[in-house]
């Protein structure tokens, strides 16, 4: 487990302010639906199919690949939006890696919204699972991690009247064409 936890990378001030602003403009479009998260337990806002937009799947992906030193095929890219009371549920992701980006400006650590990693690998969540790593939500922060580590996000504090935004790239490591 420690070997996997050591693969969790946190990047502060990840994108330029110009790119952060472009992401925020993109996320202000009326493409949101209330079908993210676990619909039966804790639904939240979701914007799907960002992988169909070159801005996310080509331009931003290239920056991500250069930063983490790997090349990827995109499985999907989407945005989540959580308001107070809309915490996520423990889960694993599809693919090899997840790259999460937090664009919400002017975030303060008292607003909550942390990302929690549990001591379980794969779908082995139980009521006895423990939080083994916490990454605070911070404006213009990115988190890169293996998809098979169980994780979930905490809702923003009830005193925050905005939306905790995140953009998720679900990635598969690109195989070398010349591998035999």
XYZ file of N, CA and C in Angstrom:
540
model
N 0.823 -1.202 0.000
C 0.000 0.000 0.000
C 0.865 1.263 0.000
N 1.949 1.262 0.801
C 2.822 2.437 0.841
C 3.414 2.755 -0.520
N 3.724 1.703 -1.293
C 4.269 1.928 -2.632
C 3.259 2.674 -3.507
N 1.984 2.310 -3.399
C 0.943 3.021 -4.160
C 0.756 4.443 -3.649
N 0.745 4.616 -2.334
C 0.578 5.962 -1.778
C 1.716 6.883 -2.199
N 2.905 6.328 -2.368
C 4.036 7.136 -2.820
C 3.879 7.591 -4.269
N 2.975 6.960 -5.005
C 2.724 7.350 -6.389
C 1.730 8.500 -6.508
N 1.126 8.900 -5.405
C 0.202 10.039 -5.424
C 1.039 11.308 -5.488
N 0.855 12.070 -6.540
C 1.625 13.294 -6.748
C 0.683 14.498 -6.699
N 1.103 15.532 -5.990
C 0.327 16.767 -5.859
C 1.120 17.893 -6.512
N 0.448 18.649 -7.377
C 1.065 19.766 -8.085
C 0.298 21.044 -7.755
N 0.961 22.001 -7.154
C 0.336 23.300 -6.891
C 0.629 24.252 -8.040
N -0.285 25.208 -8.239
C -0.164 26.185 -9.335
C 0.098 25.464 -10.652
N -0.741 24.477 -10.940
C -0.471 23.581 -12.060
C -0.575 24.263 -13.421
N -1.697 24.886 -13.700
C -1.872 25.561 -14.992
C -1.595 27.049 -14.831
N -1.299 27.695 -15.928
C -1.159 29.150 -15.901
C -2.516 29.752 -15.534
N -2.518 30.968 -15.051
C -3.785 31.625 -14.702
C -4.677 31.776 -15.927
N -4.079 31.966 -17.103
C -4.858 32.066 -18.347
C -5.605 30.760 -18.628
N -4.910 29.631 -18.465
C -5.562 28.330 -18.672
C -6.604 28.085 -17.600
N -6.297 28.410 -16.352
C -7.284 28.245 -15.280
C -8.546 29.035 -15.611
N -8.399 30.275 -16.076
C -9.560 31.091 -16.460
C -10.327 30.451 -17.614
N -9.610 29.890 -18.595
C -10.278 29.230 -19.723
C -11.080 28.016 -19.254
N -10.519 27.269 -18.314
C -11.249 26.121 -17.759
C -12.512 26.601 -17.048
N -12.395 27.648 -16.246
C -13.558 28.162 -15.522
C -14.637 28.657 -16.485
N -14.248 29.312 -17.567
C -15.226 29.745 -18.580
C -15.898 28.520 -19.196
N -15.097 27.519 -19.528
C -15.641 26.288 -20.107
C -16.642 25.615 -19.164
N -16.333 25.633 -17.868
C -17.210 24.974 -16.895
C -18.439 25.810 -16.544
N -18.513 27.027 -17.050
C -19.703 27.856 -16.782
C -20.793 27.637 -17.823
N -20.544 26.773 -18.803
C -21.549 26.467 -19.828
C -22.708 25.671 -19.220
N -23.865 25.729 -19.854
C -25.021 24.976 -19.332
C -25.011 23.504 -19.752
N -23.924 22.797 -19.433
C -23.806 21.370 -19.752
C -23.917 20.491 -18.510
N -24.216 21.073 -17.370
C -24.248 20.322 -16.118
C -25.527 19.500 -16.004
N -25.394 18.322 -15.407
C -26.556 17.510 -15.047
C -26.326 16.986 -13.630
N -27.410 16.595 -12.985
C -27.317 16.153 -11.591
C -27.263 14.628 -11.545
N -26.218 14.060 -12.169
C -26.113 12.607 -12.232
C -24.702 12.099 -11.930
N -23.925 12.895 -11.176
C -22.587 12.467 -10.792
C -22.610 11.758 -9.449
N -21.523 11.061 -9.153
C -21.412 10.365 -7.869
C -22.296 9.138 -7.821
N -22.608 8.702 -6.632
C -23.507 7.565 -6.431
C -24.925 8.122 -6.367
N -25.677 7.945 -7.432
C -27.009 8.546 -7.572
C -27.928 8.184 -6.404
N -27.813 6.954 -5.896
C -28.706 6.504 -4.824
C -28.295 7.001 -3.446
N -27.012 7.330 -3.262
C -26.531 7.695 -1.931
C -26.195 9.178 -1.831
N -25.393 9.670 -2.758
C -24.922 11.055 -2.667
C -24.651 11.618 -4.058
N -25.699 12.001 -4.789
C -25.479 12.544 -6.131
C -24.891 13.952 -6.075
N -24.211 14.334 -7.154
C -23.729 15.699 -7.285
C -23.707 16.071 -8.762
N -23.291 17.277 -9.056
C -23.314 17.812 -10.414
C -22.191 17.210 -11.250
N -22.469 17.032 -12.551
C -21.541 16.342 -13.440
C -21.618 16.959 -14.839
N -20.471 17.169 -15.474
C -20.397 17.616 -16.869
C -19.605 16.565 -17.638
N -20.270 15.859 -18.524
C -19.669 14.727 -19.245
C -19.066 15.133 -20.587
N -18.335 14.187 -21.156
C -17.841 14.213 -22.535
C -16.846 15.326 -22.846
N -16.077 15.764 -21.863
C -15.051 16.762 -22.143
C -13.931 16.173 -23.001
N -13.823 14.838 -23.058
C -12.814 14.204 -23.914
C -13.078 14.479 -25.400
N -14.281 14.916 -25.733
C -14.612 15.248 -27.123
C -14.128 16.643 -27.512
N -13.574 17.374 -26.565
C -13.111 18.740 -26.820
C -11.582 18.766 -26.840
N -11.015 19.260 -27.933
C -9.554 19.302 -28.075
C -8.859 20.075 -26.956
N -9.518 21.073 -26.424
C -8.927 21.844 -25.328
C -8.519 20.924 -24.186
N -9.398 19.975 -23.827
C -9.125 19.051 -22.720
C -8.300 17.837 -23.160
N -8.672 17.243 -24.298
C -8.082 15.957 -24.688
C -6.778 16.079 -25.464
N -6.441 17.266 -25.952
C -5.180 17.450 -26.665
C -4.307 18.483 -25.945
N -4.790 19.710 -25.872
C -3.984 20.802 -25.319
C -3.621 20.568 -23.847
N -4.626 20.369 -22.998
C -4.340 20.178 -21.570
C -3.679 18.830 -21.304
N -4.066 17.803 -22.071
C -3.447 16.489 -21.892
C -1.950 16.563 -22.144
N -1.523 17.326 -23.129
C -0.097 17.460 -23.424
C 0.653 18.067 -22.234
N 0.052 19.047 -21.589
C 0.666 19.658 -20.401
C 0.761 18.631 -19.274
N -0.305 17.863 -19.100
C -0.322 16.824 -18.062
C 0.772 15.791 -18.338
N 0.842 15.300 -19.572
C 1.837 14.285 -19.921
C 3.259 14.795 -19.681
N 3.520 16.027 -20.055
C 4.859 16.594 -19.823
C 5.169 16.708 -18.335
N 4.172 16.998 -17.527
C 4.381 17.165 -16.086
C 4.618 15.851 -15.359
N 3.947 14.782 -15.790
C 4.093 13.504 -15.090
C 5.073 12.566 -15.788
N 5.537 12.941 -16.985
C 6.541 12.142 -17.677
C 6.018 10.838 -18.250
N 4.755 10.800 -18.621
C 4.150 9.613 -19.218
C 3.237 10.050 -20.361
N 2.946 9.119 -21.268
C 1.988 9.374 -22.334
C 0.763 8.508 -22.104
N -0.393 9.060 -22.484
C -1.654 8.389 -22.160
C -2.615 8.347 -23.336
N -3.476 7.355 -23.279
C -4.710 7.345 -24.049
C -5.787 7.773 -23.076
N -6.704 8.608 -23.532
C -7.772 9.114 -22.680
C -8.944 8.139 -22.691
N -9.398 7.763 -21.514
C -10.622 6.966 -21.394
C -11.812 7.915 -21.392
N -11.778 8.890 -20.501
C -12.776 9.955 -20.507
C -12.290 11.126 -19.659
N -12.953 12.249 -19.878
C -12.660 13.472 -19.127
C -14.000 14.078 -18.764
N -14.162 14.459 -17.509
C -15.419 15.062 -17.077
C -15.155 15.990 -15.899
N -16.166 16.772 -15.584
C -16.083 17.678 -14.434
C -17.122 17.264 -13.402
N -16.780 17.440 -12.148
C -17.717 17.248 -11.036
C -17.915 18.584 -10.335
N -19.105 18.790 -9.831
C -19.416 19.974 -9.042
C -20.157 19.550 -7.787
N -19.618 19.922 -6.634
C -20.229 19.544 -5.359
C -20.531 20.795 -4.550
N -21.715 20.798 -3.977
C -22.087 21.833 -3.029
C -22.166 21.193 -1.650
N -22.415 21.988 -0.635
C -22.461 21.477 0.738
C -23.375 20.254 0.821
N -22.907 19.232 1.521
C -23.689 18.015 1.716
C -23.542 16.992 0.606
N -22.778 17.289 -0.439
C -22.642 16.373 -1.571
C -21.273 15.706 -1.584
N -20.992 14.925 -0.552
C -19.726 14.187 -0.501
C -19.781 13.007 -1.451
N -18.608 12.618 -1.945
C -18.528 11.434 -2.781
C -18.542 10.171 -1.933
N -18.617 9.027 -2.600
C -18.567 7.718 -1.948
C -17.260 7.037 -2.342
N -16.689 6.231 -1.453
C -15.443 5.543 -1.794
C -15.597 4.716 -3.072
N -14.591 4.825 -3.949
C -14.616 4.115 -5.219
C -13.205 4.052 -5.793
N -13.045 3.233 -6.828
C -11.840 3.248 -7.644
C -12.250 3.764 -9.019
N -11.259 4.135 -9.821
C -11.536 4.679 -11.145
C -11.170 3.685 -12.233
N -11.631 3.975 -13.429
C -11.317 3.182 -14.607
C -9.965 3.605 -15.158
N -9.191 2.662 -15.657
C -7.921 2.986 -16.296
C -6.735 2.697 -15.404
N -5.626 3.354 -15.722
C -4.395 3.181 -14.960
C -4.174 4.322 -13.970
N -4.478 5.554 -14.407
C -4.249 6.736 -13.575
C -5.422 7.704 -13.687
N -5.566 8.495 -12.636
C -6.495 9.624 -12.637
C -5.678 10.884 -12.415
N -6.036 11.916 -13.162
C -5.458 13.237 -12.965
C -6.612 14.157 -12.627
N -6.629 14.688 -11.401
C -7.688 15.591 -10.945
C -7.149 17.013 -10.901
N -7.976 17.939 -11.353
C -7.586 19.343 -11.318
C -8.664 20.142 -10.608
N -8.244 21.070 -9.734
C -9.153 21.902 -8.947
C -9.098 23.355 -9.417
N -10.073 23.807 -10.205
C -10.029 25.161 -10.752
C -10.712 26.243 -9.921
N -11.515 25.878 -8.928
C -12.288 26.878 -8.198
C -11.356 27.932 -7.599
N -11.544 29.208 -7.957
C -10.642 30.259 -7.458
C -10.944 30.642 -6.010
N -9.970 31.248 -5.386
C -10.125 31.830 -4.041
C -10.600 30.837 -2.991
N -10.138 29.598 -3.080
C -10.532 28.582 -2.109
C -9.723 28.758 -0.837
N -10.374 28.618 0.303
C -9.686 28.672 1.592
C -9.791 27.309 2.256
N -8.770 26.922 3.009
C -8.766 25.574 3.577
C -9.915 25.327 4.554
N -10.546 26.354 5.062
C -11.700 26.162 5.954
C -12.962 25.782 5.187
N -12.889 25.785 3.862
C -14.065 25.468 3.052
C -14.244 23.968 2.829
N -13.305 23.138 3.297
C -13.438 21.687 3.158
C -13.079 21.218 1.762
N -13.746 20.148 1.321
C -13.567 19.643 -0.034
C -12.349 18.778 -0.255
N -11.782 18.200 0.792
C -10.568 17.393 0.661
C -10.814 16.097 -0.108
N -9.728 15.533 -0.609
C -9.730 14.236 -1.273
C -9.113 13.233 -0.302
N -9.824 12.135 -0.052
C -9.368 11.125 0.893
C -9.001 9.841 0.162
N -7.860 9.263 0.530
C -7.440 7.962 0.023
C -7.557 6.954 1.152
N -8.111 5.786 0.832
C -8.348 4.751 1.832
C -7.299 3.649 1.752
N -7.277 2.811 2.772
C -6.303 1.724 2.857
C -6.748 0.485 2.099
N -7.571 0.648 1.085
C -8.045 -0.486 0.296
C -7.657 -0.298 -1.166
N -7.399 -1.411 -1.799
C -7.071 -1.442 -3.217
C -8.242 -2.108 -3.931
N -8.631 -1.575 -5.047
C -9.732 -2.154 -5.802
C -11.058 -1.924 -5.104
N -11.978 -2.803 -5.363
C -13.348 -2.659 -4.857
C -13.537 -3.248 -3.467
N -12.490 -3.346 -2.678
C -12.563 -3.986 -1.366
C -12.933 -3.033 -0.241
N -13.735 -2.010 -0.516
C -14.119 -1.073 0.539
C -14.985 -1.762 1.582
N -14.786 -1.382 2.796
C -15.636 -1.895 3.865
C -15.828 -0.783 4.880
N -16.731 -1.018 5.810
C -16.962 -0.015 6.849
C -15.735 0.158 7.746
N -14.788 -0.779 7.663
C -13.568 -0.698 8.460
C -12.414 -0.018 7.733
N -12.638 0.423 6.485
C -11.578 1.097 5.742
C -11.161 2.365 6.472
N -9.866 2.649 6.398
C -9.313 3.828 7.072
C -8.782 4.815 6.044
N -8.883 6.086 6.360
C -8.263 7.121 5.539
C -6.763 7.091 5.828
N -5.952 6.942 4.776
C -4.502 6.866 4.965
C -3.774 8.078 4.377
N -4.465 8.865 3.577
C -3.862 10.080 3.024
C -4.978 11.063 2.685
N -4.734 12.329 2.987
C -5.678 13.398 2.679
C -4.949 14.453 1.854
N -5.604 14.882 0.771
C -5.083 15.978 -0.037
C -6.128 17.088 0.024
N -5.735 18.217 0.571
C -6.655 19.347 0.691
C -6.986 19.913 -0.677
N -8.222 20.372 -0.817
C -8.623 21.078 -2.031
C -7.951 22.445 -1.990
N -7.357 22.824 -3.102
C -6.688 24.114 -3.205
C -6.811 24.588 -4.648
N -7.124 25.839 -4.823
C -7.283 26.391 -6.167
C -6.023 26.176 -7.004
N -6.216 25.707 -8.241
C -5.157 25.466 -9.220
C -4.213 24.341 -8.795
N -4.715 23.423 -7.979
C -3.949 22.241 -7.564
C -4.369 21.062 -8.448
N -3.431 20.160 -8.682
C -3.719 18.923 -9.403
C -3.213 17.745 -8.584
N -3.891 16.606 -8.722
C -3.511 15.384 -8.021
C -3.486 14.258 -9.052
N -2.386 13.525 -9.081
C -2.190 12.422 -10.017
C -1.987 11.153 -9.204
N -2.774 10.096 -9.509
C -2.686 8.886 -8.690
C -3.147 7.652 -9.454
N -2.686 6.452 -9.003
C -3.141 5.203 -9.608
C -4.642 5.012 -9.365
N -5.332 4.556 -10.390
C -6.793 4.431 -10.323
C -7.304 3.392 -9.335
N -6.464 2.430 -8.969
C -6.962 1.349 -8.120
C -6.888 1.641 -6.627
N -6.487 2.858 -6.245
C -6.535 3.241 -4.833
C -7.938 3.784 -4.554
N -8.602 3.211 -3.579
C -9.939 3.664 -3.221
C -9.866 5.085 -2.661
N -10.792 5.934 -3.104
C -10.760 7.351 -2.723
C -12.164 7.948 -2.811
N -12.310 9.125 -2.227
C -13.549 9.898 -2.363
C -13.269 11.337 -1.964
N -14.163 12.213 -2.391
C -14.001 13.626 -2.054
C -15.041 14.035 -1.025
N -14.634 14.952 -0.185
C -15.511 15.496 0.835
C -16.231 16.718 0.261
N -17.436 16.926 0.683
C -18.201 18.098 0.241
C -17.603 19.372 0.822
N -17.893 20.492 0.181
C -17.482 21.753 0.793
C -18.269 22.003 2.073
N -17.717 22.828 2.928
C -18.366 23.202 4.174
C -19.727 23.842 3.900
N -20.642 23.692 4.831
C -22.002 24.222 4.658
C -22.035 25.749 4.600
N -20.994 26.404 5.050
C -20.946 27.867 4.996
C -20.474 28.392 3.642
N -19.972 27.481 2.796
C -19.533 27.876 1.459
C -20.732 27.755 0.524
N -21.105 28.837 -0.131
C -22.315 28.794 -0.950
C -22.029 28.610 -2.436
N -20.808 28.224 -2.792
C -20.464 27.977 -4.180
C -20.349 26.497 -4.467
N -19.664 26.182 -5.563
C -19.489 24.803 -5.990
C -18.008 24.430 -5.987
N -17.705 23.282 -5.414
C -16.358 22.711 -5.454
C -16.229 22.024 -6.805
N -15.411 22.583 -7.687
C -15.242 22.045 -9.034
C -14.001 21.174 -9.115
N -14.088 20.114 -9.884
C -12.914 19.321 -10.221
C -13.075 18.819 -11.650
N -11.963 18.678 -12.334
C -11.949 18.079 -13.661
C -11.113 16.814 -13.555
N -11.648 15.702 -14.063
C -10.982 14.405 -13.954
C -10.636 13.856 -15.330
N -9.366 13.514 -15.487
C -8.899 12.798 -16.669
C -8.695 11.356 -16.241
N -9.402 10.404 -16.853
C -9.196 8.975 -16.615
C -8.295 8.491 -17.743
N -7.121 7.952 -17.382
C -6.048 7.733 -18.342
C -5.541 6.295 -18.345
N -5.207 5.823 -19.511
C -4.591 4.520 -19.712
C -3.193 4.768 -20.243
N -2.198 4.139 -19.643
C -0.822 4.324 -20.085
C -0.698 3.893 -21.544
N -0.124 4.776 -22.346
C 0.044 4.481 -23.770
C 1.132 3.424 -23.922
N 0.824 2.390 -24.660
C 1.786 1.318 -24.897
C 2.736 1.737 -26.002
N 3.993 1.426 -25.826
C 5.016 1.704 -26.827
C 4.726 0.877 -28.069
N 4.636 1.524 -29.231
C 4.343 0.817 -30.491
C 5.399 -0.226 -30.815
N 6.593 -0.040 -30.281
C 7.696 -0.914 -30.650
C 7.949 -2.020 -29.620
N 7.003 -2.212 -28.685
C 7.163 -3.285 -27.695
C 6.884 -4.647 -28.363
N 7.632 -5.660 -27.980
C 7.427 -6.988 -28.536
C 7.033 -7.956 -27.469
